[in-house]
Short mmCIF file of C-alpha atoms in Angstrom, two decimals:
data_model
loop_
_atom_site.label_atom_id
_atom_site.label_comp_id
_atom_site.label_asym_id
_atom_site.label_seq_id
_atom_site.Cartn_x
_atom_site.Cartn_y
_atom_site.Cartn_z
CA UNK A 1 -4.46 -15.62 7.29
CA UNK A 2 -1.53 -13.64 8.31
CA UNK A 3 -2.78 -10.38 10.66
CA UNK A 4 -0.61 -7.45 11.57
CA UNK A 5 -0.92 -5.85 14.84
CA UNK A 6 0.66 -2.57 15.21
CA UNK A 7 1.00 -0.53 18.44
CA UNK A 8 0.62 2.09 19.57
CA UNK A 9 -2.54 3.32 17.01
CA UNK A 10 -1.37 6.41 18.24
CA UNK A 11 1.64 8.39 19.15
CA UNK A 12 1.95 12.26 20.11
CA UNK A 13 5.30 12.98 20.37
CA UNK A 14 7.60 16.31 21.06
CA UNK A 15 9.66 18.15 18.58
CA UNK A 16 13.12 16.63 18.13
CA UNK A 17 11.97 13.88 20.55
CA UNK A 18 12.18 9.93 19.62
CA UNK A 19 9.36 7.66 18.35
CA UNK A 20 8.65 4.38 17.98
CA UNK A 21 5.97 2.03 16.12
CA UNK A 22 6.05 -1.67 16.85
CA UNK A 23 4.81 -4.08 14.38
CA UNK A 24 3.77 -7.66 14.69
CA UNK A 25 2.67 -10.37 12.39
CA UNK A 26 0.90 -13.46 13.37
CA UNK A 27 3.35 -15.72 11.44
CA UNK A 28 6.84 -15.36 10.90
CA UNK A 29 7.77 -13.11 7.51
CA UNK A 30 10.75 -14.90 6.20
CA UNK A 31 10.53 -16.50 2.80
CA UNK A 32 12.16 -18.92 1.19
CA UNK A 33 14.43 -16.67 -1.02
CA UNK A 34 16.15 -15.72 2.82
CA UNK A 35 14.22 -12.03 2.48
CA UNK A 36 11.74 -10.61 4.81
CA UNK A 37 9.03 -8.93 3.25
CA UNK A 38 8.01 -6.16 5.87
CA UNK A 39 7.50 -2.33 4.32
CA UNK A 40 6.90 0.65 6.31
CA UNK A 41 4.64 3.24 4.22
CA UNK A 42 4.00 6.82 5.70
CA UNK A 43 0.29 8.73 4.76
CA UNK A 44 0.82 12.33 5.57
CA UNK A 45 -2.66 14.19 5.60
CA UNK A 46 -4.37 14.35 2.55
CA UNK A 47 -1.97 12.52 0.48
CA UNK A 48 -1.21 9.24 -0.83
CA UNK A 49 0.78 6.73 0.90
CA UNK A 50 4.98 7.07 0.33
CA UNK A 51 7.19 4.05 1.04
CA UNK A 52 9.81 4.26 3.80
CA UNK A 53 11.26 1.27 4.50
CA UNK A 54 11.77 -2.22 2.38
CA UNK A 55 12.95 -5.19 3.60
CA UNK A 56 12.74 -4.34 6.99
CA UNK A 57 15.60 -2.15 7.31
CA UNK A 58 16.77 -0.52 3.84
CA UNK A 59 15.72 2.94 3.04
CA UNK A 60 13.68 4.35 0.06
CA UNK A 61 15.26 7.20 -1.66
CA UNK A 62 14.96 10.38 -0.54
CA UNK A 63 14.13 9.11 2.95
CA UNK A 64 15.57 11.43 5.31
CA UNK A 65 18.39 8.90 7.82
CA UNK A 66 15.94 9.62 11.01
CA UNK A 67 13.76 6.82 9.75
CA UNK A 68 14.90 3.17 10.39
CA UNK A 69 13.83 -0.15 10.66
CA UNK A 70 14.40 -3.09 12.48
CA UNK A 71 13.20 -6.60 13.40
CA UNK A 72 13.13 -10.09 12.59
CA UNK A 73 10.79 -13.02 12.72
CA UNK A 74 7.29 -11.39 13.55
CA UNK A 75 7.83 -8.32 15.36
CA UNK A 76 9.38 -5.69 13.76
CA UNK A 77 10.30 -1.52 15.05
CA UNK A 78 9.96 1.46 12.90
CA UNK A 79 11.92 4.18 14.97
CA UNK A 80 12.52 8.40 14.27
CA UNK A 81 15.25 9.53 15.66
CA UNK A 82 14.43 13.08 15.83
CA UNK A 83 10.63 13.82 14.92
CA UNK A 84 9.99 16.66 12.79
CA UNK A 85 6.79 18.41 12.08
CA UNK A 86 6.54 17.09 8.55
CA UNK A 87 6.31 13.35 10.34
CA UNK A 88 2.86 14.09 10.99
CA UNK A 89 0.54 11.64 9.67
CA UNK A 90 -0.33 7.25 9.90
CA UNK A 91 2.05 5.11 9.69
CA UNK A 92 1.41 1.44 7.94
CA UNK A 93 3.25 -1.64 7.93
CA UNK A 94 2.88 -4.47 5.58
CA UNK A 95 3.50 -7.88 4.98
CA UNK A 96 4.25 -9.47 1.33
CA UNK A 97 5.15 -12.66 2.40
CA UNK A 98 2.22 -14.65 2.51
CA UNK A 99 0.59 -15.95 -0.63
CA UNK A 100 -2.50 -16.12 -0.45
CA UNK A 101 -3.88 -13.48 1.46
CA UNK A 102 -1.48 -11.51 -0.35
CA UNK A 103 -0.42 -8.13 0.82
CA UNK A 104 -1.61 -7.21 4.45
CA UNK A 105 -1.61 -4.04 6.22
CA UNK A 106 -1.51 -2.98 9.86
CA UNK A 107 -4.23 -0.70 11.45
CA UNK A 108 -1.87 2.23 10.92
CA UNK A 109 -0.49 4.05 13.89
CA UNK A 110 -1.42 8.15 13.85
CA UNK A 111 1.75 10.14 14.71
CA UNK A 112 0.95 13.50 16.13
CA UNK A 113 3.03 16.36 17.64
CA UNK A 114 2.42 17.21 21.08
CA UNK B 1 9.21 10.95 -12.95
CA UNK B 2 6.90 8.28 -11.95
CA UNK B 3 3.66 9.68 -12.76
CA UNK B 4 0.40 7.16 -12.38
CA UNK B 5 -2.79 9.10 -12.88
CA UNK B 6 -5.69 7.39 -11.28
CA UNK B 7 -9.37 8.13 -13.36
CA UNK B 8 -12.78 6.66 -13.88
CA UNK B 9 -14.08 7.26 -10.27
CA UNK B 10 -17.41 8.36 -9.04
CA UNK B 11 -20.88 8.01 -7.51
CA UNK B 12 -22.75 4.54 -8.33
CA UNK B 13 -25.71 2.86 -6.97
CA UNK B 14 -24.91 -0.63 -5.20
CA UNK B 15 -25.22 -2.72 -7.46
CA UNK B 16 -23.81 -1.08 -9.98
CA UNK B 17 -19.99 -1.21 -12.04
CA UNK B 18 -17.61 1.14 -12.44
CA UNK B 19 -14.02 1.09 -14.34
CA UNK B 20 -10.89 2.53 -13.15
CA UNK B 21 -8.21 3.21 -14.88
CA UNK B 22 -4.49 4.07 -14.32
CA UNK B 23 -2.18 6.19 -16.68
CA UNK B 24 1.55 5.26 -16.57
CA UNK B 25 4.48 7.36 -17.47
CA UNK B 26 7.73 8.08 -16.75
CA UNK B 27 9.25 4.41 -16.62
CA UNK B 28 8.70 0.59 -18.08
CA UNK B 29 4.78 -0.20 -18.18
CA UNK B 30 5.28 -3.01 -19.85
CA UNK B 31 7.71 -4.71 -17.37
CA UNK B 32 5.86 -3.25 -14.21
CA UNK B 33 3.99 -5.24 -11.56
CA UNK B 34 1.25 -3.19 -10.81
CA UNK B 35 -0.87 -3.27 -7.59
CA UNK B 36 -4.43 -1.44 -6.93
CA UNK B 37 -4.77 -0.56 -3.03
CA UNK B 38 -7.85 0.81 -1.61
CA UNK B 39 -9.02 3.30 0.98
CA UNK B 40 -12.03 3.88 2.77
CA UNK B 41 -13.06 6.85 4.28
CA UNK B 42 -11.08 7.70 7.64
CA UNK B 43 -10.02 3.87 7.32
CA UNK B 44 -6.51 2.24 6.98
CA UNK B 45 -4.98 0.45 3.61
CA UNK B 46 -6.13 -2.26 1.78
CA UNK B 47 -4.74 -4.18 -0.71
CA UNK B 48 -7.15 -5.14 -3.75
CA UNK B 49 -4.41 -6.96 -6.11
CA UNK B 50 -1.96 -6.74 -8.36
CA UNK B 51 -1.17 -7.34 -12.31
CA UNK B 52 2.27 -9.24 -12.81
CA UNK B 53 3.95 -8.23 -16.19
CA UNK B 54 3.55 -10.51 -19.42
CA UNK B 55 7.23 -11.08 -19.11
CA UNK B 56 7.33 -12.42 -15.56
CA UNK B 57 3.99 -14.33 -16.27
CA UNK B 58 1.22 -11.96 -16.47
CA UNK B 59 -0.58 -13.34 -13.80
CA UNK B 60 -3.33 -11.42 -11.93
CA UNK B 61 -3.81 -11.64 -8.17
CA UNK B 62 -6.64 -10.50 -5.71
CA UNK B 63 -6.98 -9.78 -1.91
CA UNK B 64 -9.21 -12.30 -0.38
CA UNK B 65 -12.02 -10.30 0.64
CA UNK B 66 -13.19 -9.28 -3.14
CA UNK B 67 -14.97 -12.66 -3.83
CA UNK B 68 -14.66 -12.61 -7.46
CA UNK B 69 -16.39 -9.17 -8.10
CA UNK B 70 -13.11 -7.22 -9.44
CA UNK B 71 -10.47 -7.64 -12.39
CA UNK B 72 -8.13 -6.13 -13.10
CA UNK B 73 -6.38 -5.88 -16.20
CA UNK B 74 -3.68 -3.97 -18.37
CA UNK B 75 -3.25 -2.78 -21.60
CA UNK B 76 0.71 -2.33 -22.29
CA UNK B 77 0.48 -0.53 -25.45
CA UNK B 78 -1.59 2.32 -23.82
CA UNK B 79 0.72 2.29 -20.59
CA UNK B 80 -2.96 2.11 -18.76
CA UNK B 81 -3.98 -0.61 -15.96
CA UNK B 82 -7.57 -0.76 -15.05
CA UNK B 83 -9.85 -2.15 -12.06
CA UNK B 84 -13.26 -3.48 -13.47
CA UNK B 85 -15.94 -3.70 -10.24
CA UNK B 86 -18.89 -5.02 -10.48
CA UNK B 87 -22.05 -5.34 -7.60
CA UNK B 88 -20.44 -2.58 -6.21
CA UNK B 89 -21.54 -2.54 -2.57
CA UNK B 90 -21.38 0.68 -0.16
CA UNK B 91 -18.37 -1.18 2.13
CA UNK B 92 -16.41 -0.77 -1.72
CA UNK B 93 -16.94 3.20 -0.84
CA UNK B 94 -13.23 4.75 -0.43
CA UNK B 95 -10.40 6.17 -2.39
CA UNK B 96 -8.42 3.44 -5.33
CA UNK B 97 -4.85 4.24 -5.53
CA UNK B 98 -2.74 2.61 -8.38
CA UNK B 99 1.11 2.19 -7.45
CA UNK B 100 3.89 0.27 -8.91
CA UNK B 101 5.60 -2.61 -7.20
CA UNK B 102 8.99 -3.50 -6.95
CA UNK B 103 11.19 -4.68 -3.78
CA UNK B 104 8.27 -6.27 -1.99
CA UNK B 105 5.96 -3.62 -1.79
CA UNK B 106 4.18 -0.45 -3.43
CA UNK B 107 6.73 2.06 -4.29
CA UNK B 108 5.00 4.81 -6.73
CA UNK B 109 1.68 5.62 -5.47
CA UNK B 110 -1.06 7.85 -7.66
CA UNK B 111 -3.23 10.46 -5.82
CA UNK B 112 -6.03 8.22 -6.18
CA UNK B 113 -9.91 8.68 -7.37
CA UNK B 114 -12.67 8.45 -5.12
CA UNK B 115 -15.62 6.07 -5.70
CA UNK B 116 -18.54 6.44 -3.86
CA UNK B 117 -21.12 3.30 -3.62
CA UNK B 118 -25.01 4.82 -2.50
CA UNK B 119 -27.21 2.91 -1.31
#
């Protein structure tokens, strides 16, 4: 089965300083169809998980343009520009492109403010 | 507005069953893939499966580790998906989100219900 590795599990970061979260899959996550089905999902404390990023790289509505993603193949970036104190919280990545298992998530990496 | 209400949770003896289910409103149920995704306590995501529409082929899918105890079904007329579990064991102890899917992933997420497997 397919296993994500993500890294760091956690992250404290300054105020209006850069992060990063690197994410890697065991096999490569291009399909057949020529998309790459890696999401980025953000769990802020006590509350469900939101969706960032689709598709690697495109943007859910309402994300703010600090969030981006990158990557290709089986390693993939989820970068902040500018962290803000409503960043706070675990970030997941996932993999849809392997049937079975079916979805799979990374460990989560915990973004905290230092 | 999305809106996906998540019910039916609780505290059950291993062993036991329990039924979830997930009120939809606010957009297409009956065209929706639907996913269930689990959490337990201080733990990362898991994904329990997923409900393809009747239109696309109404298939129903499961992650791996479930071994035939859960089903999940729908019922398009009441805009409600459900999660059947049976032989509940305390490692099934954690928090069920419901959330639509569309683009490759889980987009709309309910706030979940907590079910709680004693031993």
């Amino acid at each position: 089965d397919v296993v994500m590795t993500q890294s760091p599990l956690s992250l404290s970061v300054t105020l209006g300083q850069p992060a990063s979260i690197s994410c890697r899959s065991s096999q490569g996550l291009l399909y057949g169809d020529g998309k790459t089905y890696l999401t980025w999902f953000q769990q802020r404390p006590g509350q469900s998980p939101r969706r960032l990023i689709y598709f690697v790289s495109n943007r859910d509505s309402g994300v703010p343009d600090r969030f981006s993603g990158s990557g290709s193949g089986t390693d993939f970036t989820l970068k902040i520009s500018r962290v803000e104190a409503e960043d706070v919280g675990i970030y997941y990545c996932m993999q849809g492109t392997h049937w079975p298992p079916g979805y799979t998530f990374g460990q989560g990496t915990k973004l905290e403010i230092k | 507005e999305v809106q996906l209400v998540e019910s039916g949770g609780g505290l059950v003896k291993s062993g036991g069953s329990l039924r979830l289910s997930c009120a939809a409103s606010g957009f297409g149920f009956k065209n929706a893939w639907m996913s269930w995704v689990r959490q337990a306590p201080g733990k990362g995501l898991e994904w329990v499966g997923r409900s393809i529409s009747e239109s696309d082929g109404g298939k129903t899918e499961y992650g791996g580790a479930l071994k035939g105890r859960f089903t999940i079904s729908r019922d398009d007329s009441k805009n409600t998906l459900y999660l059947q579990m049976n032989n509940l064991k305390t490692e099934d102890t954690g928090v069920y989100f419901c959330a639509t899917e569309n683009l490759g992933g889980q987009a709309d997420w309910g706030q979940g219900t907590l079910v709680t497997v004693s031993s």
